[in-house]
Amino acid sequence: MGKNRIKTAAKVLFAMYVLTGMALVILAALLYKFDLSEQVVNLSILAIYILTGFFGGFLAGKLQKVRKFLWGALLGAVYFLILFIVSLLLNHGFGNDAVHFMTTMVLCVASATVGGMVA
């Protein structure tokens, strides 16, 4: 893997996290304004992960031009891995919700893979 491809992947990951941050700020404002239920907030967070993954995979596919779906899958996996590590650090452990963990991982990787395939 060339340095240029790694730089491109890092830029796409950065864009994914910027998009995630902006979407979470909007969600927080909606939560404050409309007093959303916990279920709506949880589904919204999953939707943010899916849309961000798709966007990242699509962007990676357009920029990398080869093996688009693999680049999407790779970036989706790295995106999830970083989310997981930050969650571990902030929550001081894994917790006991393995289903949520697996669902989030599959959604991040799958949506980014689809984004890469569409690119």
PDB file of C-alpha atoms in Angstrom:
ATOM      1  CA  MET A   1       0.000   0.000   0.000  1.00  0.00           C
ATOM      2  CA  GLY A   2       1.514   3.310  -1.066  1.00  0.00           C
ATOM      3  CA  LYS A   3       1.826   6.360   1.115  1.00  0.00           C
ATOM      4  CA  ASN A   4      -0.597   8.224  -1.128  1.00  0.00           C
ATOM      5  CA  ARG A   5      -3.304   5.585  -0.588  1.00  0.00           C
ATOM      6  CA  ILE A   6      -2.788   5.713   3.182  1.00  0.00           C
ATOM      7  CA  LYS A   7      -3.026   9.527   3.158  1.00  0.00           C
ATOM      8  CA  THR A   8      -6.210   9.318   1.126  1.00  0.00           C
ATOM      9  CA  ALA A   9      -7.684   6.761   3.535  1.00  0.00           C
ATOM     10  CA  ALA A  10      -6.755   8.961   6.517  1.00  0.00           C
ATOM     11  CA  LYS A  11      -8.447  11.960   4.884  1.00  0.00           C
ATOM     12  CA  VAL A  12     -11.592   9.941   4.251  1.00  0.00           C
ATOM     13  CA  LEU A  13     -11.614   8.723   7.876  1.00  0.00           C
ATOM     14  CA  PHE A  14     -11.231  12.306   9.048  1.00  0.00           C
ATOM     15  CA  ALA A  15     -14.168  13.338   6.846  1.00  0.00           C
ATOM     16  CA  MET A  16     -16.210  10.484   8.290  1.00  0.00           C
ATOM     17  CA  TYR A  17     -15.562  11.652  11.840  1.00  0.00           C
ATOM     18  CA  VAL A  18     -16.346  15.270  10.968  1.00  0.00           C
ATOM     19  CA  LEU A  19     -19.641  14.116   9.455  1.00  0.00           C
ATOM     20  CA  THR A  20     -20.354  11.973  12.514  1.00  0.00           C
ATOM     21  CA  GLY A  21     -19.634  14.883  14.833  1.00  0.00           C
ATOM     22  CA  MET A  22     -21.886  17.254  12.914  1.00  0.00           C
ATOM     23  CA  ALA A  23     -24.708  14.684  12.830  1.00  0.00           C
ATOM     24  CA  LEU A  24     -24.384  14.025  16.564  1.00  0.00           C
ATOM     25  CA  VAL A  25     -24.532  17.751  17.322  1.00  0.00           C
ATOM     26  CA  ILE A  26     -27.727  17.996  15.258  1.00  0.00           C
ATOM     27  CA  LEU A  27     -29.117  14.955  17.087  1.00  0.00           C
ATOM     28  CA  ALA A  28     -28.275  16.550  20.442  1.00  0.00           C
ATOM     29  CA  ALA A  29     -30.115  19.724  19.414  1.00  0.00           C
ATOM     30  CA  LEU A  30     -33.135  17.659  18.352  1.00  0.00           C
ATOM     31  CA  LEU A  31     -33.005  15.759  21.624  1.00  0.00           C
ATOM     32  CA  TYR A  32     -32.979  19.026  23.546  1.00  0.00           C
ATOM     33  CA  LYS A  33     -35.743  20.615  21.460  1.00  0.00           C
ATOM     34  CA  PHE A  34     -38.128  17.649  21.167  1.00  0.00           C
ATOM     35  CA  ASP A  35     -37.248  15.475  24.174  1.00  0.00           C
ATOM     36  CA  LEU A  36     -36.734  12.382  22.029  1.00  0.00           C
ATOM     37  CA  SER A  37     -37.095   8.923  23.530  1.00  0.00           C
ATOM     38  CA  GLU A  38     -34.080   6.713  24.172  1.00  0.00           C
ATOM     39  CA  GLN A  39     -35.180   4.339  21.403  1.00  0.00           C
ATOM     40  CA  VAL A  40     -35.338   7.178  18.843  1.00  0.00           C
ATOM     41  CA  VAL A  41     -31.902   8.410  19.902  1.00  0.00           C
ATOM     42  CA  ASN A  42     -30.387   4.909  19.656  1.00  0.00           C
ATOM     43  CA  LEU A  43     -31.893   4.338  16.198  1.00  0.00           C
ATOM     44  CA  SER A  44     -30.687   7.778  15.104  1.00  0.00           C
ATOM     45  CA  ILE A  45     -27.152   6.972  16.212  1.00  0.00           C
ATOM     46  CA  LEU A  46     -27.233   3.732  14.212  1.00  0.00           C
ATOM     47  CA  ALA A  47     -28.544   5.685  11.200  1.00  0.00           C
ATOM     48  CA  ILE A  48     -25.649   8.126  11.594  1.00  0.00           C
ATOM     49  CA  TYR A  49     -23.176   5.225  11.577  1.00  0.00           C
ATOM     50  CA  ILE A  50     -24.798   3.766   8.453  1.00  0.00           C
ATOM     51  CA  LEU A  51     -24.890   7.055   6.536  1.00  0.00           C
ATOM     52  CA  THR A  52     -21.364   7.961   7.570  1.00  0.00           C
ATOM     53  CA  GLY A  53     -20.101   4.520   6.582  1.00  0.00           C
ATOM     54  CA  PHE A  54     -21.788   4.740   3.200  1.00  0.00           C
ATOM     55  CA  PHE A  55     -20.369   8.232   2.638  1.00  0.00           C
ATOM     56  CA  GLY A  56     -16.868   7.105   3.627  1.00  0.00           C
ATOM     57  CA  GLY A  57     -16.986   3.991   1.471  1.00  0.00           C
ATOM     58  CA  PHE A  58     -18.328   5.964  -1.488  1.00  0.00           C
ATOM     59  CA  LEU A  59     -15.662   8.641  -1.109  1.00  0.00           C
ATOM     60  CA  ALA A  60     -12.904   6.050  -0.700  1.00  0.00           C
ATOM     61  CA  GLY A  61     -14.113   4.191  -3.779  1.00  0.00           C
ATOM     62  CA  LYS A  62     -14.132   7.360  -5.858  1.00  0.00           C
ATOM     63  CA  LEU A  63     -10.661   8.367  -4.696  1.00  0.00           C
ATOM     64  CA  GLN A  64      -8.958   4.950  -4.739  1.00  0.00           C
ATOM     65  CA  LYS A  65     -10.519   3.794  -8.055  1.00  0.00           C
ATOM     66  CA  VAL A  66      -9.436   0.164  -7.573  1.00  0.00           C
ATOM     67  CA  ARG A  67     -10.868  -2.502  -5.268  1.00  0.00           C
ATOM     68  CA  LYS A  68     -13.501   0.011  -4.221  1.00  0.00           C
ATOM     69  CA  PHE A  69     -15.531  -2.346  -2.060  1.00  0.00           C
ATOM     70  CA  LEU A  70     -12.407  -3.525  -0.222  1.00  0.00           C
ATOM     71  CA  TRP A  71     -11.407   0.063   0.512  1.00  0.00           C
ATOM     72  CA  GLY A  72     -14.919   0.701   1.757  1.00  0.00           C
ATOM     73  CA  ALA A  73     -14.825  -2.373   3.981  1.00  0.00           C
ATOM     74  CA  LEU A  74     -11.385  -1.466   5.321  1.00  0.00           C
ATOM     75  CA  LEU A  75     -12.412   2.088   6.163  1.00  0.00           C
ATOM     76  CA  GLY A  76     -15.656   0.878   7.738  1.00  0.00           C
ATOM     77  CA  ALA A  77     -13.676  -1.521   9.925  1.00  0.00           C
ATOM     78  CA  VAL A  78     -11.146   1.136  10.947  1.00  0.00           C
ATOM     79  CA  TYR A  79     -13.970   3.618  11.627  1.00  0.00           C
ATOM     80  CA  PHE A  80     -15.634   1.061  13.913  1.00  0.00           C
ATOM     81  CA  LEU A  81     -12.346   0.127  15.580  1.00  0.00           C
ATOM     82  CA  ILE A  82     -11.684   3.757  16.506  1.00  0.00           C
ATOM     83  CA  LEU A  83     -15.259   4.146  17.805  1.00  0.00           C
ATOM     84  CA  PHE A  84     -14.781   0.983  19.849  1.00  0.00           C
ATOM     85  CA  ILE A  85     -11.468   2.112  21.360  1.00  0.00           C
ATOM     86  CA  VAL A  86     -12.860   5.527  22.280  1.00  0.00           C
ATOM     87  CA  SER A  87     -15.906   3.852  23.814  1.00  0.00           C
ATOM     88  CA  LEU A  88     -13.670   1.547  25.857  1.00  0.00           C
ATOM     89  CA  LEU A  89     -11.644   4.483  27.115  1.00  0.00           C
ATOM     90  CA  LEU A  90     -14.672   6.603  27.998  1.00  0.00           C
ATOM     91  CA  ASN A  91     -16.718   3.792  29.549  1.00  0.00           C
ATOM     92  CA  HIS A  92     -13.767   2.113  31.308  1.00  0.00           C
ATOM     93  CA  GLY A  93     -14.645  -1.286  29.897  1.00  0.00           C
ATOM     94  CA  PHE A  94     -16.656  -3.203  27.360  1.00  0.00           C
ATOM     95  CA  GLY A  95     -19.934  -3.690  29.197  1.00  0.00           C
ATOM     96  CA  ASN A  96     -22.230  -6.620  28.571  1.00  0.00           C
ATOM     97  CA  ASP A  97     -23.997  -5.674  25.345  1.00  0.00           C
ATOM     98  CA  ALA A  98     -22.329  -7.956  22.800  1.00  0.00           C
ATOM     99  CA  VAL A  99     -25.341  -7.789  20.464  1.00  0.00           C
ATOM    100  CA  HIS A 100     -25.059  -4.012  20.189  1.00  0.00           C
ATOM    101  CA  PHE A 101     -21.310  -4.343  19.630  1.00  0.00           C
ATOM    102  CA  MET A 102     -21.728  -6.863  16.799  1.00  0.00           C
ATOM    103  CA  THR A 103     -24.634  -4.975  15.215  1.00  0.00           C
ATOM    104  CA  THR A 104     -22.689  -1.734  15.153  1.00  0.00           C
ATOM    105  CA  MET A 105     -19.618  -3.440  13.705  1.00  0.00           C
ATOM    106  CA  VAL A 106     -21.602  -5.126  10.933  1.00  0.00           C
ATOM    107  CA  LEU A 107     -23.466  -1.914  10.101  1.00  0.00           C
ATOM    108  CA  CYS A 108     -20.275   0.160   9.904  1.00  0.00           C
ATOM    109  CA  VAL A 109     -18.410  -2.336   7.702  1.00  0.00           C
ATOM    110  CA  ALA A 110     -21.396  -3.260   5.521  1.00  0.00           C
ATOM    111  CA  SER A 111     -22.525   0.314   4.843  1.00  0.00           C
ATOM    112  CA  ALA A 112     -18.988   1.388   3.928  1.00  0.00           C
ATOM    113  CA  THR A 113     -18.607  -1.676   1.696  1.00  0.00           C
ATOM    114  CA  VAL A 114     -21.852  -0.822  -0.113  1.00  0.00           C
ATOM    115  CA  GLY A 115     -20.676   2.782  -0.459  1.00  0.00           C
ATOM    116  CA  GLY A 116     -17.472   1.568  -2.080  1.00  0.00           C
ATOM    117  CA  MET A 117     -19.398  -0.715  -4.427  1.00  0.00           C
ATOM    118  CA  VAL A 118     -21.691   2.112  -5.540  1.00  0.00           C
ATOM    119  CA  ALA A 119     -18.756   4.466  -6.191  1.00  0.00           C
TER     120      ALA A 119
END
